[in-house]
Amino acid sequence: MMKTIDQSQTVFDQPHYLQLIESRGALIRRLVPELKGAMGLNAALDAGCGIGFFTKVLEDCGLHVDAFDGREENVVEARRRYPQMSFSKGDIENPGIGSLGSFDLVLCFGLLYHLENGLLAIRNLHALTGKGLLLESMCLPDVKPWMLLRNEPASEDQSLTDVAFYPSEGCIIKMLYHAGFNSVYRVNPLPDDDDFRETTTHVRRRTVLFASRLPVRMQGLDLVTQPIETANPWAKSATFPRVRRFFDKSLREKYASVVQRFRRAP
């Protein structure tokens, strides 16, 4: 018997996506009700909502939710799945996105690392945020603030362009502070998924941060300070230059240097 293909299935309905979505959704269900009580949240915005998985989770948490995505096909599918909710097309890198208004809580999951202009996007997210921004992103595992320019494949689950800046976790934190947020917190514990922890095959790939216009004291939010770079990246180190040159050599060159030194020894 021929198997019927479900035409409503999208790339986001694949098992590996659903597992990640469920782990992140569990974090939202755990954290947002506490934030709602602590901060008096009512209206929420799902920025880069995809086909609406997390939009529905926010609604289930008792919030009035609006949502937007950069792909028209995602907006159409989200409206089909959740006809009672409000979805529109929008680009977080467009300053005009601020016309949507101000929302107590802005959720931005799985979007930042697909963008060409991460700091611009975070400034726009700040403009939309009335009280707090809950942000999840892939990140480079480093407290130092830097970005990697990465080619993005032409795919419906990737960037709208062919390149994106992948930030370090420290870079995201620094951008949030520079955008105007008063306090930035690392969410703890992180979702129960390999992408959020170090494994035998890779280091931690993702983080969840909460940025607030005012300080928040709540269990599960660990305050992080803004990374401050003090070293001059163009300065050559004056400390032990010969030692540094040795460690910059290949393994074969190191071996040859050691042998030569022992031959010269008295």
PDB file of N, CA and C in Angstrom, residues 106-170:
ATOM      1  N   VAL A 106       9.630  39.996  25.255  1.00  0.00           N
ATOM      2  CA  VAL A 106       9.970  39.605  23.884  1.00  0.00           C
ATOM      3  C   VAL A 106      10.738  38.299  23.952  1.00  0.00           C
ATOM      4  N   LEU A 107      10.316  37.345  23.134  1.00  0.00           N
ATOM      5  CA  LEU A 107      10.995  36.065  23.019  1.00  0.00           C
ATOM      6  C   LEU A 107      11.698  36.022  21.669  1.00  0.00           C
ATOM      7  N   CYS A 108      12.967  35.650  21.668  1.00  0.00           N
ATOM      8  CA  CYS A 108      13.718  35.520  20.427  1.00  0.00           C
ATOM      9  C   CYS A 108      14.555  34.253  20.516  1.00  0.00           C
ATOM     10  N   PHE A 109      14.048  33.168  19.952  1.00  0.00           N
ATOM     11  CA  PHE A 109      14.711  31.869  20.024  1.00  0.00           C
ATOM     12  C   PHE A 109      15.166  31.438  18.623  1.00  0.00           C
ATOM     13  N   GLY A 110      16.452  31.064  18.513  1.00  0.00           N
ATOM     14  CA  GLY A 110      16.953  30.469  17.280  1.00  0.00           C
ATOM     15  C   GLY A 110      17.033  31.407  16.097  1.00  0.00           C
ATOM     16  N   LEU A 111      17.253  32.703  16.343  1.00  0.00           N
ATOM     17  CA  LEU A 111      17.265  33.669  15.252  1.00  0.00           C
ATOM     18  C   LEU A 111      18.583  34.416  15.108  1.00  0.00           C
ATOM     19  N   LEU A 112      19.169  34.845  16.210  1.00  0.00           N
ATOM     20  CA  LEU A 112      20.276  35.800  16.186  1.00  0.00           C
ATOM     21  C   LEU A 112      21.434  35.352  15.298  1.00  0.00           C
ATOM     22  N   TYR A 113      21.798  34.078  15.363  1.00  0.00           N
ATOM     23  CA  TYR A 113      22.968  33.588  14.638  1.00  0.00           C
ATOM     24  C   TYR A 113      22.721  33.400  13.137  1.00  0.00           C
ATOM     25  N   HIS A 114      21.513  33.666  12.684  1.00  0.00           N
ATOM     26  CA  HIS A 114      21.218  33.615  11.247  1.00  0.00           C
ATOM     27  C   HIS A 114      21.312  34.992  10.594  1.00  0.00           C
ATOM     28  N   LEU A 115      21.702  36.006  11.345  1.00  0.00           N
ATOM     29  CA  LEU A 115      21.603  37.384  10.867  1.00  0.00           C
ATOM     30  C   LEU A 115      22.956  37.959  10.475  1.00  0.00           C
ATOM     31  N   GLU A 116      22.922  38.922   9.557  1.00  0.00           N
ATOM     32  CA  GLU A 116      24.133  39.644   9.168  1.00  0.00           C
ATOM     33  C   GLU A 116      24.483  40.733  10.175  1.00  0.00           C
ATOM     34  N   ASN A 117      23.465  41.290  10.835  1.00  0.00           N
ATOM     35  CA  ASN A 117      23.674  42.453  11.699  1.00  0.00           C
ATOM     36  C   ASN A 117      23.130  42.181  13.094  1.00  0.00           C
ATOM     37  N   GLY A 118      23.904  41.420  13.880  1.00  0.00           N
ATOM     38  CA  GLY A 118      23.428  41.010  15.192  1.00  0.00           C
ATOM     39  C   GLY A 118      23.175  42.160  16.146  1.00  0.00           C
ATOM     40  N   LEU A 119      24.075  43.138  16.189  1.00  0.00           N
ATOM     41  CA  LEU A 119      23.899  44.256  17.115  1.00  0.00           C
ATOM     42  C   LEU A 119      22.698  45.106  16.722  1.00  0.00           C
ATOM     43  N   LEU A 120      22.505  45.323  15.421  1.00  0.00           N
ATOM     44  CA  LEU A 120      21.323  46.058  14.962  1.00  0.00           C
ATOM     45  C   LEU A 120      20.057  45.322  15.383  1.00  0.00           C
ATOM     46  N   ALA A 121      20.051  44.005  15.216  1.00  0.00           N
ATOM     47  CA  ALA A 121      18.883  43.215  15.599  1.00  0.00           C
ATOM     48  C   ALA A 121      18.604  43.345  17.096  1.00  0.00           C
ATOM     49  N   ILE A 122      19.642  43.298  17.916  1.00  0.00           N
ATOM     50  CA  ILE A 122      19.441  43.403  19.358  1.00  0.00           C
ATOM     51  C   ILE A 122      18.978  44.804  19.739  1.00  0.00           C
ATOM     52  N   ARG A 123      19.469  45.826  19.052  1.00  0.00           N
ATOM     53  CA  ARG A 123      18.947  47.182  19.302  1.00  0.00           C
ATOM     54  C   ARG A 123      17.461  47.243  18.972  1.00  0.00           C
ATOM     55  N   ASN A 124      17.057  46.603  17.883  1.00  0.00           N
ATOM     56  CA  ASN A 124      15.636  46.589  17.518  1.00  0.00           C
ATOM     57  C   ASN A 124      14.818  45.779  18.518  1.00  0.00           C
ATOM     58  N   LEU A 125      15.388  44.671  19.019  1.00  0.00           N
ATOM     59  CA  LEU A 125      14.702  43.896  20.049  1.00  0.00           C
ATOM     60  C   LEU A 125      14.534  44.724  21.324  1.00  0.00           C
ATOM     61  N   HIS A 126      15.561  45.502  21.650  1.00  0.00           N
ATOM     62  CA  HIS A 126      15.477  46.373  22.826  1.00  0.00           C
ATOM     63  C   HIS A 126      14.349  47.387  22.663  1.00  0.00           C
ATOM     64  N   ALA A 127      14.203  47.934  21.452  1.00  0.00           N
ATOM     65  CA  ALA A 127      13.147  48.918  21.206  1.00  0.00           C
ATOM     66  C   ALA A 127      11.761  48.300  21.366  1.00  0.00           C
ATOM     67  N   LEU A 128      11.631  47.007  21.119  1.00  0.00           N
ATOM     68  CA  LEU A 128      10.347  46.316  21.229  1.00  0.00           C
ATOM     69  C   LEU A 128      10.049  45.845  22.655  1.00  0.00           C
ATOM     70  N   THR A 129      11.078  45.855  23.502  1.00  0.00           N
ATOM     71  CA  THR A 129      10.965  45.256  24.834  1.00  0.00           C
ATOM     72  C   THR A 129      10.560  46.281  25.881  1.00  0.00           C
ATOM     73  N   GLY A 130       9.425  46.017  26.525  1.00  0.00           N
ATOM     74  CA  GLY A 130       8.991  46.884  27.601  1.00  0.00           C
ATOM     75  C   GLY A 130       9.641  46.537  28.929  1.00  0.00           C
ATOM     76  N   LYS A 131       9.818  45.239  29.188  1.00  0.00           N
ATOM     77  CA  LYS A 131      10.378  44.817  30.474  1.00  0.00           C
ATOM     78  C   LYS A 131      11.547  43.840  30.316  1.00  0.00           C
ATOM     79  N   GLY A 132      11.359  42.765  29.552  1.00  0.00           N
ATOM     80  CA  GLY A 132      12.428  41.778  29.461  1.00  0.00           C
ATOM     81  C   GLY A 132      12.468  41.053  28.131  1.00  0.00           C
ATOM     82  N   LEU A 133      13.671  40.637  27.745  1.00  0.00           N
ATOM     83  CA  LEU A 133      13.910  39.885  26.518  1.00  0.00           C
ATOM     84  C   LEU A 133      14.482  38.523  26.890  1.00  0.00           C
ATOM     85  N   LEU A 134      13.821  37.465  26.462  1.00  0.00           N
ATOM     86  CA  LEU A 134      14.307  36.100  26.657  1.00  0.00           C
ATOM     87  C   LEU A 134      14.870  35.622  25.329  1.00  0.00           C
ATOM     88  N   LEU A 135      16.180  35.409  25.293  1.00  0.00           N
ATOM     89  CA  LEU A 135      16.877  35.152  24.040  1.00  0.00           C
ATOM     90  C   LEU A 135      17.629  33.833  24.102  1.00  0.00           C
ATOM     91  N   GLU A 136      17.420  33.000  23.076  1.00  0.00           N
ATOM     92  CA  GLU A 136      18.164  31.742  22.933  1.00  0.00           C
ATOM     93  C   GLU A 136      18.905  31.780  21.613  1.00  0.00           C
ATOM     94  N   SER A 137      20.157  31.322  21.632  1.00  0.00           N
ATOM     95  CA  SER A 137      20.956  31.407  20.414  1.00  0.00           C
ATOM     96  C   SER A 137      22.074  30.386  20.417  1.00  0.00           C
ATOM     97  N   MET A 138      22.463  29.959  19.215  1.00  0.00           N
ATOM     98  CA  MET A 138      23.742  29.282  19.091  1.00  0.00           C
ATOM     99  C   MET A 138      24.825  30.301  19.401  1.00  0.00           C
ATOM    100  N   CYS A 139      25.932  29.835  19.956  1.00  0.00           N
ATOM    101  CA  CYS A 139      27.008  30.750  20.297  1.00  0.00           C
ATOM    102  C   CYS A 139      28.338  30.017  20.262  1.00  0.00           C
ATOM    103  N   LEU A 140      29.390  30.778  20.076  1.00  0.00           N
ATOM    104  CA  LEU A 140      30.734  30.233  20.176  1.00  0.00           C
ATOM    105  C   LEU A 140      31.104  30.201  21.656  1.00  0.00           C
ATOM    106  N   PRO A 141      31.692  29.118  22.134  1.00  0.00           N
ATOM    107  CA  PRO A 141      31.896  28.938  23.580  1.00  0.00           C
ATOM    108  C   PRO A 141      33.061  29.758  24.102  1.00  0.00           C
ATOM    109  N   ASP A 142      32.833  31.051  24.260  1.00  0.00           N
ATOM    110  CA  ASP A 142      33.912  31.926  24.709  1.00  0.00           C
ATOM    111  C   ASP A 142      33.306  33.122  25.435  1.00  0.00           C
ATOM    112  N   VAL A 143      33.928  33.525  26.540  1.00  0.00           N
ATOM    113  CA  VAL A 143      33.460  34.703  27.260  1.00  0.00           C
ATOM    114  C   VAL A 143      33.961  35.986  26.598  1.00  0.00           C
ATOM    115  N   LYS A 144      34.958  35.880  25.720  1.00  0.00           N
ATOM    116  CA  LYS A 144      35.448  37.059  25.021  1.00  0.00           C
ATOM    117  C   LYS A 144      34.458  37.463  23.929  1.00  0.00           C
ATOM    118  N   PRO A 145      34.244  38.767  23.728  1.00  0.00           N
ATOM    119  CA  PRO A 145      33.237  39.230  22.770  1.00  0.00           C
ATOM    120  C   PRO A 145      33.775  39.265  21.339  1.00  0.00           C
ATOM    121  N   TRP A 146      33.430  38.254  20.540  1.00  0.00           N
ATOM    122  CA  TRP A 146      33.839  38.243  19.141  1.00  0.00           C
ATOM    123  C   TRP A 146      32.797  37.502  18.317  1.00  0.00           C
ATOM    124  N   MET A 147      32.912  37.636  16.986  1.00  0.00           N
ATOM    125  CA  MET A 147      31.962  37.008  16.067  1.00  0.00           C
ATOM    126  C   MET A 147      32.694  36.281  14.948  1.00  0.00           C
ATOM    127  N   LEU A 148      32.050  35.279  14.402  1.00  0.00           N
ATOM    128  CA  LEU A 148      32.562  34.533  13.261  1.00  0.00           C
ATOM    129  C   LEU A 148      31.637  34.738  12.069  1.00  0.00           C
ATOM    130  N   LEU A 149      32.188  35.231  10.962  1.00  0.00           N
ATOM    131  CA  LEU A 149      31.409  35.366   9.733  1.00  0.00           C
ATOM    132  C   LEU A 149      31.333  33.994   9.076  1.00  0.00           C
ATOM    133  N   ARG A 150      30.121  33.467   8.952  1.00  0.00           N
ATOM    134  CA  ARG A 150      29.935  32.084   8.511  1.00  0.00           C
ATOM    135  C   ARG A 150      29.005  32.030   7.305  1.00  0.00           C
ATOM    136  N   ASN A 151      29.376  31.220   6.337  1.00  0.00           N
ATOM    137  CA  ASN A 151      28.500  31.026   5.187  1.00  0.00           C
ATOM    138  C   ASN A 151      27.259  30.261   5.617  1.00  0.00           C
ATOM    139  N   GLU A 152      26.105  30.723   5.166  1.00  0.00           N
ATOM    140  CA  GLU A 152      24.850  30.071   5.496  1.00  0.00           C
ATOM    141  C   GLU A 152      24.310  29.380   4.244  1.00  0.00           C
ATOM    142  N   PRO A 153      23.956  28.118   4.325  1.00  0.00           N
ATOM    143  CA  PRO A 153      23.390  27.433   3.160  1.00  0.00           C
ATOM    144  C   PRO A 153      22.019  27.985   2.803  1.00  0.00           C
ATOM    145  N   ALA A 154      21.689  27.916   1.533  1.00  0.00           N
ATOM    146  CA  ALA A 154      20.374  28.378   1.072  1.00  0.00           C
ATOM    147  C   ALA A 154      19.338  27.329   1.452  1.00  0.00           C
ATOM    148  N   SER A 155      18.707  27.511   2.599  1.00  0.00           N
ATOM    149  CA  SER A 155      17.759  26.529   3.113  1.00  0.00           C
ATOM    150  C   SER A 155      16.663  27.249   3.874  1.00  0.00           C
ATOM    151  N   GLU A 156      15.501  26.622   3.941  1.00  0.00           N
ATOM    152  CA  GLU A 156      14.352  27.269   4.566  1.00  0.00           C
ATOM    153  C   GLU A 156      14.476  27.399   6.074  1.00  0.00           C
ATOM    154  N   ASP A 157      15.469  26.721   6.672  1.00  0.00           N
ATOM    155  CA  ASP A 157      15.669  26.858   8.115  1.00  0.00           C
ATOM    156  C   ASP A 157      16.924  27.657   8.437  1.00  0.00           C
ATOM    157  N   GLN A 158      17.456  28.382   7.449  1.00  0.00           N
ATOM    158  CA  GLN A 158      18.667  29.143   7.647  1.00  0.00           C
ATOM    159  C   GLN A 158      18.406  30.628   7.399  1.00  0.00           C
ATOM    160  N   SER A 159      19.480  31.369   7.143  1.00  0.00           N
ATOM    161  CA  SER A 159      19.394  32.815   6.994  1.00  0.00           C
ATOM    162  C   SER A 159      18.631  33.221   5.738  1.00  0.00           C
ATOM    163  N   LEU A 160      18.144  34.455   5.737  1.00  0.00           N
ATOM    164  CA  LEU A 160      17.538  35.026   4.532  1.00  0.00           C
ATOM    165  C   LEU A 160      18.613  35.433   3.525  1.00  0.00           C
ATOM    166  N   THR A 161      19.873  35.517   3.988  1.00  0.00           N
ATOM    167  CA  THR A 161      20.989  35.833   3.100  1.00  0.00           C
ATOM    168  C   THR A 161      21.965  34.659   3.106  1.00  0.00           C
ATOM    169  N   ASP A 162      23.120  34.823   2.465  1.00  0.00           N
ATOM    170  CA  ASP A 162      24.046  33.698   2.367  1.00  0.00           C
ATOM    171  C   ASP A 162      25.172  33.741   3.392  1.00  0.00           C
ATOM    172  N   VAL A 163      25.163  34.743   4.265  1.00  0.00           N
ATOM    173  CA  VAL A 163      26.160  34.810   5.333  1.00  0.00           C
ATOM    174  C   VAL A 163      25.494  35.241   6.631  1.00  0.00           C
ATOM    175  N   ALA A 164      26.127  34.880   7.743  1.00  0.00           N
ATOM    176  CA  ALA A 164      25.623  35.295   9.044  1.00  0.00           C
ATOM    177  C   ALA A 164      26.792  35.406  10.006  1.00  0.00           C
ATOM    178  N   PHE A 165      26.627  36.242  11.030  1.00  0.00           N
ATOM    179  CA  PHE A 165      27.635  36.391  12.068  1.00  0.00           C
ATOM    180  C   PHE A 165      27.243  35.528  13.267  1.00  0.00           C
ATOM    181  N   TYR A 166      28.095  34.550  13.567  1.00  0.00           N
ATOM    182  CA  TYR A 166      27.873  33.707  14.740  1.00  0.00           C
ATOM    183  C   TYR A 166      28.625  34.328  15.918  1.00  0.00           C
ATOM    184  N   PRO A 167      27.918  34.765  16.963  1.00  0.00           N
ATOM    185  CA  PRO A 167      28.575  35.447  18.095  1.00  0.00           C
ATOM    186  C   PRO A 167      29.056  34.465  19.151  1.00  0.00           C
ATOM    187  N   SER A 168      30.069  34.883  19.896  1.00  0.00           N
ATOM    188  CA  SER A 168      30.409  34.171  21.125  1.00  0.00           C
ATOM    189  C   SER A 168      29.359  34.531  22.177  1.00  0.00           C
ATOM    190  N   GLU A 169      29.295  33.740  23.244  1.00  0.00           N
ATOM    191  CA  GLU A 169      28.350  34.062  24.313  1.00  0.00           C
ATOM    192  C   GLU A 169      28.685  35.422  24.917  1.00  0.00           C
ATOM    193  N   GLY A 170      29.980  35.694  25.089  1.00  0.00           N
ATOM    194  CA  GLY A 170      30.388  36.995  25.609  1.00  0.00           C
ATOM    195  C   GLY A 170      29.974  38.135  24.706  1.00  0.00           C
TER     196      GLY A 170
END
